[in-house]
XYZ file of C-alpha atoms in Angstrom:
356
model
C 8.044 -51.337 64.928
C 9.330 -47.812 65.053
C 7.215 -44.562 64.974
C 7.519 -42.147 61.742
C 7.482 -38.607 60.781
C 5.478 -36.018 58.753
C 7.238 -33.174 56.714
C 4.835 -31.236 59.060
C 6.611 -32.952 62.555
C 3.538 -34.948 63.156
C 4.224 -38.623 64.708
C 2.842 -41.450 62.071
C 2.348 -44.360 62.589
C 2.788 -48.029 60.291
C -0.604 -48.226 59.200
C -1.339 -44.666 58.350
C -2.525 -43.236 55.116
C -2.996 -39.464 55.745
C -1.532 -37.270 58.297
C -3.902 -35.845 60.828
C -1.951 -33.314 61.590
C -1.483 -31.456 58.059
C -3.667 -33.652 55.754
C -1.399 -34.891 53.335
C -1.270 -38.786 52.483
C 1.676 -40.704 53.296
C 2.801 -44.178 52.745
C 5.609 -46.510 53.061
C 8.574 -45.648 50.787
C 10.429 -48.887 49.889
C 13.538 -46.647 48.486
C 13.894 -44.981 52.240
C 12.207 -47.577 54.447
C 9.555 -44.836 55.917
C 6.407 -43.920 56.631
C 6.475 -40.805 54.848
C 4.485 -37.995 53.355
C 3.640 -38.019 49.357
C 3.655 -34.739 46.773
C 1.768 -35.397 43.576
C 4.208 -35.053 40.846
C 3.172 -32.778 37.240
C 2.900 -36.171 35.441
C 1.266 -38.593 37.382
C 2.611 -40.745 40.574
C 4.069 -38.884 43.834
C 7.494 -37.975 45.367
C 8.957 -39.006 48.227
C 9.451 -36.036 51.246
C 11.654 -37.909 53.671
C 14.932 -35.712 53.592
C 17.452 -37.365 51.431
C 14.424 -39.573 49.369
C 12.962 -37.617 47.011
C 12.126 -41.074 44.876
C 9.270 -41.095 42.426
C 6.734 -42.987 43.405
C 3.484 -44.588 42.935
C 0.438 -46.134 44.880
C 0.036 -50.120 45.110
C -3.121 -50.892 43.357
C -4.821 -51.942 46.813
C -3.912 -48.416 48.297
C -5.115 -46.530 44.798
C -8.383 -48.647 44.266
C -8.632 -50.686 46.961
C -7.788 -49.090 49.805
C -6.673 -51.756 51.886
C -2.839 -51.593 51.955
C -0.484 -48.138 52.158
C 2.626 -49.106 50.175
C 4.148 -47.269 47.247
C 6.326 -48.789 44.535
C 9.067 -46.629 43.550
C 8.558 -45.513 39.530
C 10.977 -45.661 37.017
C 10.627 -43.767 33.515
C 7.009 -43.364 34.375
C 6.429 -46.443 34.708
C 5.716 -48.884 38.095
C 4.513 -52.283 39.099
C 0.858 -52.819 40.035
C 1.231 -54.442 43.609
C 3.414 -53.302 46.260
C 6.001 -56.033 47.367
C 3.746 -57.237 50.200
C 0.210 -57.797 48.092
C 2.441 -59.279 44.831
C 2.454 -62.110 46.937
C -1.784 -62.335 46.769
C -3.110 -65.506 44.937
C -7.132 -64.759 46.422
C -8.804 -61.942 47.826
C -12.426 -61.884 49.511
C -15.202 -61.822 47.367
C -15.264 -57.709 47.829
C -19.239 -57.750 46.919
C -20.142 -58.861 50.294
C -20.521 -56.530 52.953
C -17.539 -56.343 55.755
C -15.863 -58.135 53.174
C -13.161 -55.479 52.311
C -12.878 -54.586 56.210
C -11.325 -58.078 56.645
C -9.479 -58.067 54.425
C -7.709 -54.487 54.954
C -7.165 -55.917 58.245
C -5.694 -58.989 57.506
C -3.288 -56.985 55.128
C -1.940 -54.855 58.022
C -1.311 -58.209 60.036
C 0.703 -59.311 56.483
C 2.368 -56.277 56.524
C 3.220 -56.080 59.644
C 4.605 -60.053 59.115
C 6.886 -59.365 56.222
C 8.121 -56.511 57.996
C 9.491 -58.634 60.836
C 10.493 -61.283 58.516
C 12.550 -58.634 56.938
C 14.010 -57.435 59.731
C 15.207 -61.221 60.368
C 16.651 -61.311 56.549
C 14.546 -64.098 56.106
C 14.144 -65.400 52.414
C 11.329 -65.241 50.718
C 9.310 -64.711 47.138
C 6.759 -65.247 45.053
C 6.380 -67.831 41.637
C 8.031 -65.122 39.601
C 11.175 -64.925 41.868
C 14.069 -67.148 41.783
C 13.046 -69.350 44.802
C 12.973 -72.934 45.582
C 9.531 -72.569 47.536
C 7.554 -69.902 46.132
C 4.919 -68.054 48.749
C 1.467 -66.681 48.297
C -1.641 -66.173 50.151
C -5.437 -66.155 49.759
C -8.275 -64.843 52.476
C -11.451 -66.391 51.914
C -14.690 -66.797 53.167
C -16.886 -70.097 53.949
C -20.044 -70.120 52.038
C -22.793 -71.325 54.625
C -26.389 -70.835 54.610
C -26.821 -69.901 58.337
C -28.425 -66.416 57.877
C -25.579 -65.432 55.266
C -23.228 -64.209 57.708
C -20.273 -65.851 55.487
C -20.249 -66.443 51.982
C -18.036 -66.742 48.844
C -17.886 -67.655 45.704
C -16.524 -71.556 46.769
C -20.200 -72.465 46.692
C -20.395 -74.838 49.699
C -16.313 -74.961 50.230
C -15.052 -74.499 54.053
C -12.381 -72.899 54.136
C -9.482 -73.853 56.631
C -6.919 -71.415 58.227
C -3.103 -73.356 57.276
C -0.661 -74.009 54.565
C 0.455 -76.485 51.783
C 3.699 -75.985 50.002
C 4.084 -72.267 50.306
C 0.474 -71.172 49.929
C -1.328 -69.726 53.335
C -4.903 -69.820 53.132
C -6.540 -67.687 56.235
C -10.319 -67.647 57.029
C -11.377 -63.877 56.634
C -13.650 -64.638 59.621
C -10.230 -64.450 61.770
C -10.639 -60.556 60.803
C -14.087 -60.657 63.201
C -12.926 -59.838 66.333
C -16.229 -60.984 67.883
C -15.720 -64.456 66.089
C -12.086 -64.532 66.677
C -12.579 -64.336 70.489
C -15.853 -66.944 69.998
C -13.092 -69.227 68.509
C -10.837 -68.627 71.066
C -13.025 -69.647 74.116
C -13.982 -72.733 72.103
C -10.448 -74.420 71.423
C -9.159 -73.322 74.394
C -6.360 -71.205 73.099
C -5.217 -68.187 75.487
C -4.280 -66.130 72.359
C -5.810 -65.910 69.291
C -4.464 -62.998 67.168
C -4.118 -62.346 63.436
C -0.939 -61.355 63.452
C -0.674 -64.902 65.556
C -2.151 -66.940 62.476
C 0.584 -65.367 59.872
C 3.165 -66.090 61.826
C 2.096 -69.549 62.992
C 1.669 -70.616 58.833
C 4.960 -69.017 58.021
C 6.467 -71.154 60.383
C 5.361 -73.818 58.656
C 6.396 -72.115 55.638
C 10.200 -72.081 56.639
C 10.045 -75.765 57.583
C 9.669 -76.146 54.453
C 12.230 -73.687 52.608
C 14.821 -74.226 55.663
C 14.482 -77.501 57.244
C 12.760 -80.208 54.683
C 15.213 -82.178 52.871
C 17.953 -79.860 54.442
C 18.398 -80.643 58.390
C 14.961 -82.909 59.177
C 17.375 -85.012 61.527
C 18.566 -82.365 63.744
C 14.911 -80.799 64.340
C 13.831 -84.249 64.930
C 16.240 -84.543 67.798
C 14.651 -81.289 68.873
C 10.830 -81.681 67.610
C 10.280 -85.309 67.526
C 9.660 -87.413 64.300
C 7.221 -85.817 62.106
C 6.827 -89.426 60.337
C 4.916 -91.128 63.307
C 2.390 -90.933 64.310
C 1.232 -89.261 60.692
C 0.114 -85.745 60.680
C -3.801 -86.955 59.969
C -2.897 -89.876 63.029
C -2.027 -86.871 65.529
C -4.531 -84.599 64.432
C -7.527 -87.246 65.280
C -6.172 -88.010 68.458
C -5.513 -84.102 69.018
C -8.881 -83.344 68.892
C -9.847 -86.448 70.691
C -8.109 -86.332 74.211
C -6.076 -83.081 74.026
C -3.049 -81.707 74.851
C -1.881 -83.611 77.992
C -2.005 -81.959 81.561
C 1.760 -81.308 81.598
C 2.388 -79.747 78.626
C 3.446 -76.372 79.704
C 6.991 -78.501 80.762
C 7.663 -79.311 77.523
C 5.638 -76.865 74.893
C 5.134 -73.496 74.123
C 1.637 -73.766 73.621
C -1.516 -76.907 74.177
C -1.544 -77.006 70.156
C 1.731 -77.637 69.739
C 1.844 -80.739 71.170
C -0.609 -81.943 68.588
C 2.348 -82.843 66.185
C 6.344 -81.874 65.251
C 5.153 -79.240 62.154
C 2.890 -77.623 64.775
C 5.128 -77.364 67.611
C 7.466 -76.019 64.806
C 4.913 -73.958 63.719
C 3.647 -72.370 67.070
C 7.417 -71.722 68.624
C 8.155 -69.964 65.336
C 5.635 -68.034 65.844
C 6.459 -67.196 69.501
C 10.139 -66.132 68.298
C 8.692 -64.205 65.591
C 6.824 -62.571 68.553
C 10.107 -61.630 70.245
C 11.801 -60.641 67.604
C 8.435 -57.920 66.895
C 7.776 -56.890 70.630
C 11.630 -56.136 71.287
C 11.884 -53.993 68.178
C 9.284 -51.565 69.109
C 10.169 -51.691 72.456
C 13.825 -50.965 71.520
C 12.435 -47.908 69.519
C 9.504 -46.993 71.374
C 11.939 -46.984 74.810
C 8.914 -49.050 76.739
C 12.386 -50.426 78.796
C 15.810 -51.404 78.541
C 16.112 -53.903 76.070
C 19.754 -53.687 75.054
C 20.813 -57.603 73.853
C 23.817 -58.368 72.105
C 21.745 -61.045 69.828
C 22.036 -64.163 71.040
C 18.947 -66.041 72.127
C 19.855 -65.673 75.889
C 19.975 -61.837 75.934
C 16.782 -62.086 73.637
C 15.075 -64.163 76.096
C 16.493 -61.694 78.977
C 15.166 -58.786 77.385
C 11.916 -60.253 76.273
C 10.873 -60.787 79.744
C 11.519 -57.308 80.744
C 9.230 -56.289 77.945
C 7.073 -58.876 79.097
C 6.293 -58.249 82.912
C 5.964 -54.681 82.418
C 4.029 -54.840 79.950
C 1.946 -58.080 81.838
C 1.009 -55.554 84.473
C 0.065 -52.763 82.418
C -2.667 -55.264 80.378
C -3.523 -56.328 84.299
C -4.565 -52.666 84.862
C -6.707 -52.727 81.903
C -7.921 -56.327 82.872
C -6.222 -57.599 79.892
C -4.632 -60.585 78.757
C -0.622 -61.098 79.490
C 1.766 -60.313 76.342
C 4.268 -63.177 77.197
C 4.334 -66.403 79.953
C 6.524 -65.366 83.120
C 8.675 -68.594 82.465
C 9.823 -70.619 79.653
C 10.723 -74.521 79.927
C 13.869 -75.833 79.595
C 12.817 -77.894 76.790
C 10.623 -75.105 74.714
C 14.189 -72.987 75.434
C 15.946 -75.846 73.054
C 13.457 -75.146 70.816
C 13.977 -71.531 70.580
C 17.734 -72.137 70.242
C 17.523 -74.317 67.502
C 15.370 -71.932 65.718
C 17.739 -69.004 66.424
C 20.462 -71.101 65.025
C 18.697 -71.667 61.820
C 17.078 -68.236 61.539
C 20.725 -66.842 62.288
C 21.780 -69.221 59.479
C 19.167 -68.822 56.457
C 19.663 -64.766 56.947
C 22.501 -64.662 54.413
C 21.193 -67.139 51.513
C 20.706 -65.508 48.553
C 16.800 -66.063 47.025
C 18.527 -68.449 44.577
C 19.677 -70.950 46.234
C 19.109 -74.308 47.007
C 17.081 -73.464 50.118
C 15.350 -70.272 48.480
């Protein structure tokens, strides 16, 4: 992620809505690909400032009303869609009558931002129901409804609702937007991240198994995942949370939970080249370190651990946690590859094709 500009010279940053500097709101401009200052126009919406822009524009309904997102839509003879192109894709929001409610969920729509903006960067394919796509995606963020001292409730009545995805649709806890119960969940499963950003891009890797690898290359991530057939997903997910991840899986996964089954191993080493793909972006533009790669996975992997051990040390000052593991396995490295490969391969597809 880069840094952004003011028409006053201020620095802004990807989540801003005003400038501190000189007051005036900004947003991101989908015509210029900016964080940008607005201008309210004679006849309703805004204009675009970035030099060169100067679209018409106005608000997403969640940065208008809501104020949860910062995303304009560009207008056209007045008129302009409701949603921005990253909340379109919004099947269910929290219940925004419950208190800390609409906190959550303004911070789980950064993290979603923040995801399609990566995924973006990648070329990656995706839409919603109304686009021409083979596997359409959406999202909801809702709340369990239990009775201990109404800390989380919704309107599911006594529903628990699970963090994953089915067929395109990502359902995320809005509890994963407490930071105090995020870290309570981490210490409990074990898991030496948690993040929110982490839980997008751990269900949109399930997400592109299905849109790039189901029914399109299942034997050659076999040969690389194992056989998502056997045992079956419920079979592995039992005995997951029955013994655990064995005592040498650093030598083979990225992560304890991936070795829980193929779709999560999938899942959770997408989700770690998502990561690289993120962290050498800003680096690149942020100049953290040289991080000059040529883009193959090698020089990725090169780069990502200069990223990685400076930034290791810095969070070791702070008594933080480590951005990224000092060494990868040989066998989590044939993962990556064979994700690059695909990645590298689904970037051109049109949204209408056979694998969306």
């Amino acid at each position: 992620m880069q840094t952004f500009h003011c028409r006053c010279g201020n620095t802004l940053f990807y989540e801003n809505t005003h400038c501190l500097a000189c007051q005036s709101e900004v947003g991101w401009c989908p015509a210029c690909s900016n964080i940008v200052a607005i201008e309210p126009l004679d006849n309703g919406g805004y204009r675009c400032t970035h030099p060169g822009c100067d679209t018409a524009l106005m608000k997403c309904h969640n940065y208008a009303v809501e104020n949860v997102c910062n995303r304009l839509v560009v207008m056209e003879h007045g008129q302009a869609d409701t949603l921005c192109d990253c909340c379109r894709y919004n099947e269910v929001i929290p219940d925004l009558n419950i208190a800390g409610h609409r906190e959550r969920w303004a911070a789980l729509e950064a993290a979603k931002r923040r995801l399609f903006h990566t995924l973006d960067l990648l070329k990656l394919p995706h839409g919603t129901k109304d686009d021409d796509i083979a596997v359409p995606l959406s999202f909801s963020f809702m709340a369990d409804a239990l009775p201990d001292q109404g800390l989380w409730r919704s309107t599911a009545k006594t529903e628990k609702v699970y963090t994953g995805h089915a067929a395109g649709h990502i359902t995320i806890n809005i509890k994963e937007a407490d930071d105090v119960e995020r870290e309570r969940l981490r210490v409990d499963m074990n898991e030496s991240h948690r993040t929110l950003i982490g839980h997008f891009r751990h269900e949109i890797g399930h997400y592109y198994w299905d849109v790039l690898v189901k029914d399109r290359d299942e034997e050659n991530c076999r040969a690389v995942f194992g056989n998502h057939h056997r045992p079956t997903y419920a079979e592995a997910l039992e005995r997951y949370y029955q013994q655990g991840a064995p005592s040498d899986w650093p030598n083979r996964f990225i992560s304890a939970y991936a070795t829980m089954h193929p779709w999560e191993d999938f899942a959770e080493t997408f989700a770690y080249y998502l990561d690289m793909v993120a962290v050498l972006n800003t680096a690149l533009h942020m100049g953290i370190t040289p991080v000059e790669y040529d883009g193959s996975l090698e020089s990725m992997l090169i780069a990502f651990h200069q990223v990685g051990m400076a930034v290791n040390e810095l969070n070791r000052d702070m008594g933080l946690l480590d951005l990224a593991p000092g060494v990868l396995a040989p066998a989590v490295r044939e993962k990556l590859a064979y994700l690059h490969r695909t990645v590298q391969a689904a970037s051109p597809l049109e949204r209408g094709s056979p694998t969306g």
